[in-house]
XYZ file of C-alpha atoms in Angstrom:
589
model
C -6.101 14.553 -44.861
C -5.337 10.836 -45.248
C -7.822 8.155 -44.293
C -5.639 7.345 -41.284
C -6.388 10.794 -39.844
C -9.903 11.249 -41.182
C -11.996 12.120 -38.075
C -14.947 10.025 -39.239
C -12.768 6.950 -39.683
C -11.132 7.578 -36.314
C -14.540 7.831 -34.652
C -15.736 4.639 -36.328
C -12.654 2.821 -35.106
C -12.871 4.352 -31.635
C -16.312 2.835 -31.234
C -15.070 -0.408 -32.767
C -12.274 -0.576 -30.179
C -14.869 -0.228 -27.415
C -17.018 -2.886 -29.072
C -14.070 -5.299 -29.030
C -13.793 -4.816 -25.263
C -17.553 -5.171 -24.811
C -17.518 -8.481 -26.637
C -14.699 -9.761 -24.447
C -16.738 -8.785 -21.394
C -19.780 -10.597 -22.762
C -17.760 -13.766 -23.310
C -16.604 -13.700 -19.682
C -20.064 -12.978 -18.304
C -21.695 -15.782 -20.279
C -19.074 -18.458 -19.661
C -17.375 -17.815 -16.278
C -18.285 -20.142 -13.415
C -17.925 -17.811 -10.406
C -21.122 -16.115 -9.272
C -19.130 -13.008 -8.409
C -18.177 -12.789 -12.107
C -21.167 -14.048 -14.075
C -23.763 -12.390 -11.832
C -21.812 -9.679 -10.040
C -19.955 -8.396 -13.151
C -16.576 -8.238 -11.421
C -14.591 -8.241 -14.658
C -12.988 -5.975 -17.231
C -11.261 -6.012 -20.590
C -8.930 -3.762 -22.504
C -7.354 -3.088 -25.866
C -3.769 -1.795 -25.995
C -1.345 -0.663 -28.640
C 1.923 -2.487 -29.332
C 3.686 -0.569 -26.539
C 1.122 -1.697 -23.976
C -0.654 1.664 -23.755
C -4.363 1.454 -22.960
C -6.491 2.421 -25.982
C -9.996 1.356 -24.960
C -11.959 -0.390 -22.243
C -15.452 -1.839 -22.206
C -18.588 0.039 -21.275
C -19.470 -2.588 -18.661
C -16.014 -3.008 -17.135
C -15.225 -2.586 -13.458
C -13.748 0.922 -12.991
C -11.195 -0.449 -10.514
C -9.356 -2.063 -13.416
C -8.878 1.126 -15.467
C -5.669 2.552 -14.070
C -4.028 -0.684 -13.042
C -4.269 -2.085 -16.575
C -2.140 0.893 -17.586
C 0.617 -0.959 -15.696
C -0.354 -4.577 -16.364
C 0.501 -4.964 -20.043
C 3.786 -2.988 -19.829
C 4.798 -5.296 -16.967
C 4.054 -8.356 -19.111
C 6.131 -6.856 -21.939
C 9.003 -6.054 -19.564
C 8.920 -9.450 -17.902
C 8.449 -11.655 -20.976
C 10.177 -9.576 -23.630
C 8.424 -8.503 -26.814
C 10.837 -10.516 -28.932
C 9.773 -13.735 -27.139
C 6.088 -13.309 -27.944
C 4.466 -15.375 -30.692
C 0.986 -15.659 -32.230
C -1.267 -17.762 -30.022
C 0.532 -16.864 -26.783
C -1.484 -15.810 -23.732
C 0.082 -14.546 -20.510
C -1.325 -14.584 -17.004
C -0.437 -12.278 -14.104
C -1.835 -11.101 -10.775
C 1.279 -9.704 -9.062
C -0.272 -6.914 -6.971
C 2.918 -4.962 -6.386
C 3.562 -4.209 -10.050
C 0.425 -4.848 -12.064
C -2.728 -5.562 -10.078
C -4.979 -4.721 -7.157
C -5.082 -7.817 -4.951
C -4.257 -11.409 -5.843
C -7.883 -12.312 -6.613
C -7.839 -10.139 -9.730
C -6.375 -12.312 -12.471
C -5.260 -10.757 -15.761
C -4.902 -12.535 -19.099
C -2.939 -10.715 -21.818
C -2.757 -11.784 -25.455
C -0.430 -10.242 -28.058
C -2.116 -9.624 -31.427
C -0.082 -10.101 -34.608
C -0.848 -8.929 -38.130
C 1.289 -10.174 -40.989
C 4.035 -11.099 -38.568
C 4.007 -7.719 -36.770
C 2.949 -7.228 -33.157
C 0.259 -4.536 -33.401
C -1.850 -4.731 -30.228
C -2.748 -6.561 -27.030
C -6.092 -7.724 -25.709
C -6.653 -8.335 -22.010
C -9.263 -9.819 -19.702
C -9.413 -9.286 -15.959
C -11.725 -11.071 -13.522
C -11.986 -11.528 -9.781
C -11.480 -15.193 -8.933
C -13.436 -16.216 -5.850
C -10.402 -17.883 -4.312
C -6.668 -17.901 -4.991
C -5.554 -19.821 -1.915
C -4.258 -18.501 1.379
C -5.514 -18.779 4.949
C -9.066 -17.561 4.333
C -11.698 -19.022 2.037
C -12.157 -16.311 -0.575
C -8.578 -15.050 0.002
C -9.689 -11.708 1.491
C -7.762 -11.697 4.760
C -7.868 -8.382 6.589
C -5.827 -9.889 9.458
C -2.946 -10.889 7.208
C 0.459 -9.603 8.252
C 1.991 -10.394 4.872
C 0.903 -11.275 1.352
C 1.925 -14.892 1.921
C -1.252 -15.297 4.021
C -3.486 -14.019 1.216
C -3.075 -16.360 -1.743
C -0.955 -17.082 -4.786
C 1.100 -14.245 -6.264
C 1.577 -14.981 -9.960
C 4.226 -13.181 -12.055
C 3.834 -12.920 -15.811
C 3.718 -16.522 -17.031
C 2.716 -18.079 -20.343
C -0.522 -19.925 -19.679
C -0.777 -20.653 -23.400
C 2.060 -20.951 -25.953
C 1.355 -20.938 -29.694
C -2.275 -21.774 -28.999
C -1.614 -24.680 -26.606
C -2.629 -24.339 -22.959
C 0.019 -25.363 -20.434
C -2.038 -27.933 -18.512
C 0.735 -28.602 -16.004
C 0.828 -24.930 -15.036
C -2.962 -24.843 -14.794
C -2.886 -27.878 -12.517
C -0.204 -26.306 -10.327
C -2.244 -23.129 -9.922
C -5.712 -24.544 -9.280
C -4.428 -27.268 -6.953
C -3.458 -24.441 -4.591
C -6.868 -22.786 -4.827
C -10.190 -23.824 -3.369
C -12.923 -25.120 -5.686
C -10.536 -25.867 -8.529
C -13.389 -26.716 -10.910
C -14.666 -23.159 -10.614
C -11.192 -21.695 -11.119
C -10.758 -23.731 -14.326
C -14.110 -22.437 -15.555
C -13.063 -18.828 -15.015
C -9.674 -19.470 -16.613
C -11.287 -20.888 -19.744
C -13.712 -17.954 -19.875
C -10.880 -15.437 -19.868
C -8.887 -17.383 -22.440
C -11.946 -17.366 -24.689
C -12.361 -13.634 -24.115
C -8.864 -12.566 -25.191
C -9.076 -14.867 -28.197
C -12.407 -13.315 -29.170
C -10.795 -9.890 -28.875
C -7.939 -11.022 -31.116
C -10.429 -12.242 -33.731
C -12.271 -8.920 -33.772
C -9.031 -6.943 -34.026
C -7.975 -9.111 -36.970
C -11.250 -8.270 -38.698
C -10.687 -4.542 -38.161
C -7.167 -4.794 -39.550
C -8.400 -6.670 -42.600
C -11.048 -4.047 -43.257
C -9.105 -0.840 -42.598
C -5.472 -1.837 -43.001
C -2.687 -1.642 -40.467
C -1.757 1.989 -41.179
C -5.261 3.307 -40.558
C -5.787 0.989 -37.572
C -2.569 2.046 -35.817
C -3.071 5.734 -36.594
C -6.577 5.565 -35.100
C -5.183 3.929 -31.960
C -2.767 6.825 -31.555
C -5.385 9.485 -32.290
C -7.860 8.031 -29.785
C -5.226 8.480 -27.084
C -4.292 11.966 -28.300
C -7.939 13.019 -28.257
C -8.347 11.806 -24.681
C -5.253 13.746 -23.663
C -6.647 16.923 -25.203
C -9.929 16.465 -23.321
C -8.111 15.889 -20.031
C -5.895 18.924 -20.464
C -8.904 21.062 -21.385
C -10.684 19.898 -18.228
C -7.705 20.825 -16.040
C -7.223 24.148 -17.837
C -10.829 25.040 -16.978
C -10.082 24.702 -13.256
C -8.556 27.544 -11.200
C -4.829 27.077 -10.713
C -4.003 26.260 -7.133
C -3.418 23.637 -4.478
C -6.384 21.681 -3.161
C -6.275 19.164 -0.341
C -8.390 16.157 0.444
C -8.154 13.326 2.923
C -10.084 10.248 3.936
C -9.631 7.594 6.623
C -9.672 3.846 6.895
C -11.419 2.880 10.133
C -8.465 0.942 11.454
C -5.272 -0.902 10.865
C -6.596 -4.234 12.100
C -3.268 -4.983 13.809
C -3.330 -1.818 15.951
C -6.944 -0.649 15.987
C -5.809 2.834 14.949
C -7.203 4.771 11.957
C -5.067 5.195 8.847
C -5.285 8.384 6.797
C -4.878 8.978 3.078
C -3.807 12.567 2.338
C -3.840 14.201 -1.091
C -2.286 17.441 -2.264
C -3.702 18.251 -5.694
C -1.916 20.913 -7.730
C -3.614 22.347 -10.806
C -1.228 24.312 -13.038
C -2.536 25.187 -16.460
C -3.498 22.021 -18.275
C -1.703 19.649 -15.918
C -2.559 18.058 -12.579
C -0.301 16.580 -9.928
C -1.916 14.177 -7.455
C 0.559 14.056 -4.578
C -0.189 11.372 -1.961
C 3.229 11.377 -0.305
C 1.882 12.707 3.009
C -0.316 9.639 3.499
C 0.307 7.442 6.527
C 2.821 4.619 6.521
C 1.726 1.164 5.414
C -0.521 -0.720 7.801
C 0.449 -3.981 9.471
C -2.684 -5.690 8.158
C -4.337 -6.380 4.804
C -5.592 -2.892 4.005
C -2.607 -1.529 2.079
C -3.032 -0.172 -1.447
C -0.794 -1.163 -4.336
C 0.485 1.528 -6.683
C -1.599 0.001 -9.481
C -4.767 0.286 -7.382
C -3.828 3.810 -6.307
C -3.434 4.765 -9.961
C -6.880 3.356 -10.712
C -8.359 5.206 -7.750
C -7.049 8.556 -8.985
C -8.608 8.046 -12.405
C -11.895 6.857 -10.908
C -12.070 10.017 -8.807
C -11.310 12.126 -11.875
C -13.986 10.365 -13.922
C -16.520 11.012 -11.151
C -16.013 14.794 -11.133
C -14.548 15.956 -14.444
C -16.456 16.119 -17.738
C -16.726 12.797 -19.610
C -13.618 11.600 -21.421
C -12.264 8.213 -22.523
C -10.113 6.833 -19.719
C -7.125 5.601 -21.706
C -3.381 6.238 -21.783
C -3.920 9.698 -23.258
C -5.587 10.941 -20.067
C -2.700 9.579 -18.078
C -0.229 11.815 -19.937
C -1.902 14.864 -18.424
C -1.601 13.525 -14.889
C 1.300 13.007 -12.502
C 0.785 10.725 -9.517
C 3.227 10.920 -6.634
C 3.296 8.396 -3.836
C 5.785 7.264 -1.245
C 6.961 3.644 -1.377
C 6.137 1.963 1.906
C 3.097 4.131 2.554
C -0.545 3.060 2.762
C -0.953 3.964 -0.928
C 2.150 2.188 -2.260
C 2.577 -1.171 -0.588
C 5.935 -2.884 -0.867
C 6.284 -6.662 -0.792
C 5.390 -8.540 1.281
C 2.892 -6.055 2.797
C -0.636 -7.465 3.030
C -3.053 -6.027 0.460
C -6.101 -8.295 0.038
C -8.605 -5.852 1.605
C -7.459 -2.748 -0.253
C -10.520 -2.267 -2.487
C -12.878 -1.750 0.443
C -10.424 0.348 2.460
C -7.381 2.289 1.251
C -8.264 2.299 -2.451
C -11.728 3.595 -1.610
C -10.133 6.302 0.537
C -7.843 7.429 -2.295
C -10.994 7.916 -4.360
C -12.528 9.833 -1.454
C -9.517 12.139 -1.144
C -9.607 12.829 -4.910
C -13.349 13.583 -4.795
C -12.866 16.043 -1.936
C -9.910 17.809 -3.541
C -11.479 18.069 -6.989
C -14.734 19.194 -5.372
C -12.877 22.137 -3.856
C -11.421 23.009 -7.244
C -14.824 22.720 -8.925
C -17.487 23.292 -6.215
C -20.400 23.119 -8.644
C -19.523 19.465 -9.309
C -18.590 18.481 -5.740
C -20.199 15.428 -4.188
C -20.536 13.847 -0.751
C -18.539 10.666 -0.378
C -20.172 7.335 -1.167
C -20.655 4.192 0.865
C -17.934 1.590 1.078
C -18.957 -1.827 -0.181
C -19.708 -4.590 2.311
C -17.585 -7.541 1.175
C -18.081 -10.837 2.985
C -17.387 -14.483 2.269
C -19.330 -17.247 3.955
C -17.696 -20.634 3.449
C -18.437 -24.186 4.482
C -19.825 -27.462 3.215
C -23.160 -27.536 1.407
C -25.045 -30.596 2.668
C -27.955 -30.289 0.273
C -28.255 -33.588 -1.655
C -27.909 -31.964 -5.070
C -24.629 -30.291 -4.048
C -22.684 -32.111 -1.285
C -19.628 -29.948 -1.815
C -17.647 -27.111 -0.334
C -18.740 -23.578 -1.174
C -17.561 -19.974 -0.992
C -20.459 -17.543 -0.991
C -19.576 -13.920 -1.675
C -22.007 -11.563 0.062
C -21.717 -7.928 -0.849
C -23.941 -4.960 -0.243
C -24.000 -1.560 -1.838
C -25.006 1.659 -0.141
C -25.739 5.311 -0.718
C -23.850 7.660 -2.984
C -23.207 11.281 -2.051
C -25.472 14.228 -2.636
C -24.576 16.888 -5.218
C -25.568 20.496 -5.743
C -28.569 19.485 -7.857
C -29.439 15.930 -6.811
C -29.806 13.635 -3.842
C -27.480 10.664 -3.740
C -28.558 7.346 -5.189
C -29.808 4.503 -3.020
C -28.192 1.057 -2.939
C -25.534 1.766 -5.539
C -22.004 0.473 -5.843
C -19.003 2.534 -4.815
C -17.257 4.328 -7.716
C -14.522 1.689 -7.925
C -17.142 -1.020 -8.542
C -19.813 1.062 -10.254
C -20.397 -1.488 -13.032
C -20.940 -4.393 -10.645
C -24.445 -5.504 -9.728
C -26.263 -7.003 -6.799
C -26.182 -10.784 -6.913
C -29.913 -11.617 -6.741
C -31.149 -13.182 -3.508
C -32.813 -15.953 -5.506
C -29.521 -16.817 -7.171
C -27.719 -16.853 -3.827
C -30.336 -19.140 -2.307
C -30.121 -21.526 -5.260
C -26.332 -21.735 -5.369
C -25.583 -21.636 -1.637
C -27.166 -22.866 1.626
C -28.524 -19.468 2.714
C -31.977 -17.931 3.077
C -32.610 -14.199 2.670
C -35.177 -12.666 4.999
C -34.690 -9.005 4.231
C -33.117 -6.829 1.561
C -34.237 -3.260 2.252
C -33.244 0.382 2.374
C -32.519 1.871 5.801
C -34.456 5.026 6.727
C -32.439 7.998 8.022
C -29.193 6.472 6.756
C -28.410 9.022 4.025
C -26.183 11.889 5.150
C -28.354 14.952 5.903
C -27.817 17.901 3.584
C -29.489 20.382 1.311
C -29.114 17.441 -1.043
C -29.433 14.218 0.920
C -26.983 11.337 0.661
C -28.373 8.071 -0.689
C -29.771 5.460 1.665
C -27.911 2.425 2.936
C -28.989 -1.186 2.584
C -29.659 -3.917 5.108
C -29.393 -7.563 4.140
C -30.674 -10.096 6.648
C -29.736 -13.655 5.793
C -29.597 -17.014 7.508
C -27.260 -19.890 6.635
C -28.684 -23.399 6.928
C -25.295 -24.979 7.582
C -22.371 -24.131 9.868
C -19.480 -22.281 8.332
C -16.975 -19.472 8.683
C -17.505 -15.807 7.879
C -14.845 -13.303 6.840
C -15.697 -9.672 6.301
C -14.051 -6.423 5.237
C -16.137 -3.264 5.503
C -14.845 0.229 6.038
C -16.775 3.193 7.472
C -18.095 1.547 10.621
C -16.247 4.191 12.673
C -16.320 7.144 10.276
C -19.296 7.511 7.939
C -18.867 8.870 4.404
C -18.182 12.599 4.848
C -20.479 15.258 3.456
C -19.384 18.483 1.765
C -20.219 22.177 2.223
C -21.812 21.566 5.657
C -23.454 18.336 4.548
C -23.254 15.620 7.183
C -21.808 12.126 7.016
C -23.884 9.087 6.138
C -24.800 6.426 8.661
C -22.015 3.972 9.411
C -21.890 0.297 8.448
C -22.154 -2.699 10.779
C -22.427 -6.487 10.930
C -24.584 -7.998 13.671
C -25.546 -11.549 14.531
C -29.114 -12.397 15.627
C -30.322 -8.758 15.641
C -33.195 -7.914 17.977
C -32.881 -11.134 19.986
C -31.324 -12.009 23.331
C -28.486 -13.632 21.381
C -27.615 -10.440 19.497
C -23.878 -9.936 19.069
C -21.720 -7.406 17.282
C -19.651 -9.513 14.893
C -17.553 -6.574 13.696
C -16.665 -5.307 10.255
C -13.083 -6.629 10.080
C -13.256 -10.352 10.829
C -11.572 -13.522 9.601
C -12.942 -17.075 9.801
C -15.550 -16.220 12.459
C -17.579 -19.365 13.244
C -21.235 -19.085 12.245
C -23.756 -21.615 13.494
C -26.612 -22.990 11.385
C -29.687 -20.822 11.656
C -27.845 -17.737 12.950
C -29.270 -14.525 11.542
C -26.718 -12.177 9.979
C -27.562 -8.510 9.492
C -25.281 -6.625 7.091
C -25.602 -2.825 7.028
C -23.878 -0.758 4.397
C -23.547 2.984 4.958
C -25.352 5.981 3.549
C -23.801 8.597 1.292
C -22.554 11.951 2.538
C -24.813 14.987 2.243
C -24.240 18.201 0.265
C -24.945 21.571 1.844
C -26.650 22.628 5.065
C -29.496 20.203 5.937
C -31.430 23.069 7.564
C -31.666 24.627 4.090
C -33.349 21.595 2.533
C -36.732 22.457 1.063
C -39.598 21.193 3.254
C -41.326 19.680 0.216
C -38.299 17.476 -0.473
C -38.155 16.300 3.150
C -41.862 15.559 3.045
C -41.365 13.488 -0.099
C -38.563 11.594 1.662
C -40.924 10.782 4.527
C -43.543 9.476 2.078
C -40.905 7.336 0.372
C -39.607 5.931 3.637
C -36.144 7.418 3.178
C -36.518 9.684 6.231
C -38.623 8.999 9.334
C -40.768 11.610 11.076
C -38.201 11.719 13.872
C -35.400 11.990 11.319
C -37.140 14.935 9.678
C -37.129 16.668 13.081
C -33.604 15.816 14.222
C -31.796 15.997 10.883
C -33.693 18.710 9.023
C -35.477 20.706 11.724
C -38.927 20.019 10.298
C -41.984 19.096 12.321
C -43.909 16.580 10.240
C -47.237 15.161 11.349
C -49.027 12.139 9.996
C -52.373 12.910 8.390
C -53.172 9.435 7.059
C -50.296 6.979 7.150
C -52.106 4.372 5.065
C -52.513 6.898 2.279
C -49.009 8.268 2.815
C -50.416 11.684 3.670
C -48.169 13.873 5.797
C -47.950 17.601 6.437
C -45.298 20.035 7.641
C -46.111 22.297 10.606
C -44.543 25.419 9.120
C -44.664 27.581 12.255
C -43.223 24.917 14.538
C -40.614 24.039 11.920
C -39.447 27.630 11.565
C -38.924 27.852 15.323
C -37.172 24.492 15.475
C -34.771 25.413 12.675
C -33.906 28.670 14.512
C -33.155 26.688 17.660
C -31.010 24.141 15.832
C -29.025 26.867 14.022
C -28.429 28.737 17.262
C -27.272 25.567 19.034
C -25.008 24.633 16.134
C -23.506 28.042 15.475
C -23.284 29.186 19.075
């Protein structure tokens, strides 16, 4: 066995490839200007071979970027031409229809050369807080076409032979709000791909090109073997899953994503061709985002494996151009992450859960994604602002565990809450409440995780745009588990001025001092809630996850308070047994 195929060397280099991506992520986090990036962790990085095949991603990268980057670098190669690339070049792209999610996700790609030979690519992806368009923040659920959502950038050379094209930078950021912040994020991503190049050069110098390239190939081959083994362990058959977006904003009607999963030996076909036609508003999914969603769903259910190009060889994805899961230009797409992409993940989770019931899971909350924009009149700022407000929710219950509370959806699992204190410092808002919602997790033998409420108050007038799915249909449960509580957005809750703002809104005027209550949704439950052990329900009551009334209505348990101050409660076993019989009879009869 040569060193190039020595398993120890391959494993050392596999971890080194991941470390390269981690360092690129760290550069972005420490130097980007946008709060959504440096605090919220909405970024990713990748290492690719010379053909543009994904070799490694970072351990802290946003999962939503996994599958789409499989298309990003090949598109740059196709568009630019490998023969035109030179050392020091860096390319920029966000074209959602061929290589990205929505226009906010900006990709930087750098070819890596060793002794005159193109051997690899490094990439950095980050969500820019604004890329132009009608809405501050560029997330426009009302858009009827992509032209209302921001700048669509094909593969362009932002840097040639080490020199940044300042004229191109000026052209781009002049058409985006808060240009100073955009330039900061641009420089952060440039620094990231250059740092990745430096680390790859060091690996090549240490191990040599032959060993380095052979390890890149073997890492992908190993991932393919793991994926095929995982599929081979599943029963052959056809498994269906579907999930719904609350509404096409243009029509008010729900839109359904339908999946037909075929397992045959060591291969899987994810067929989404029966999904509804594209919507007339900004909830359509690009094929790149759909690809990512399939792999995110796989990673959530199947045994652990590196998500690189090797896994993708074991998978076939079928979609219909012009459908909700394969938007064609100029279909609007800015709200896809919260809506159709999330529903592709949901359909995959349901279908794979049927194929492997012991690993099935209730569906998770959809993220609340809002932007509050205006002019900050505080003396130390005196500038325009775009404040991203997002809220996580509950994840689904599993056979062994309850769902997690206040966690990100699978597509954004690496992102984090932006601390209230940071929000209040950077933007003219005051947070009054940031708390879990009792009785919000989907009832089940394993309960879904609890939702979150954020109550905040802006000190200046502005406009609010919001995209939040699952206000009409909560996250479904599995195996008789029930759906989680739905999301909502309410102004001035509990007062005579209370108003339902709605979950799909664009540029809604918000007055200074108005209270805004954002509810995420709870995760779906797993199994029959009337089979949940009384001791677990009692613990939920002590923790504040389930109320005494919720224990009765959701789980058929009569709980009485012994000493509320000491968190002492007891279950009336006789009354509970009778109540559960009544609830079963009413449900089954």
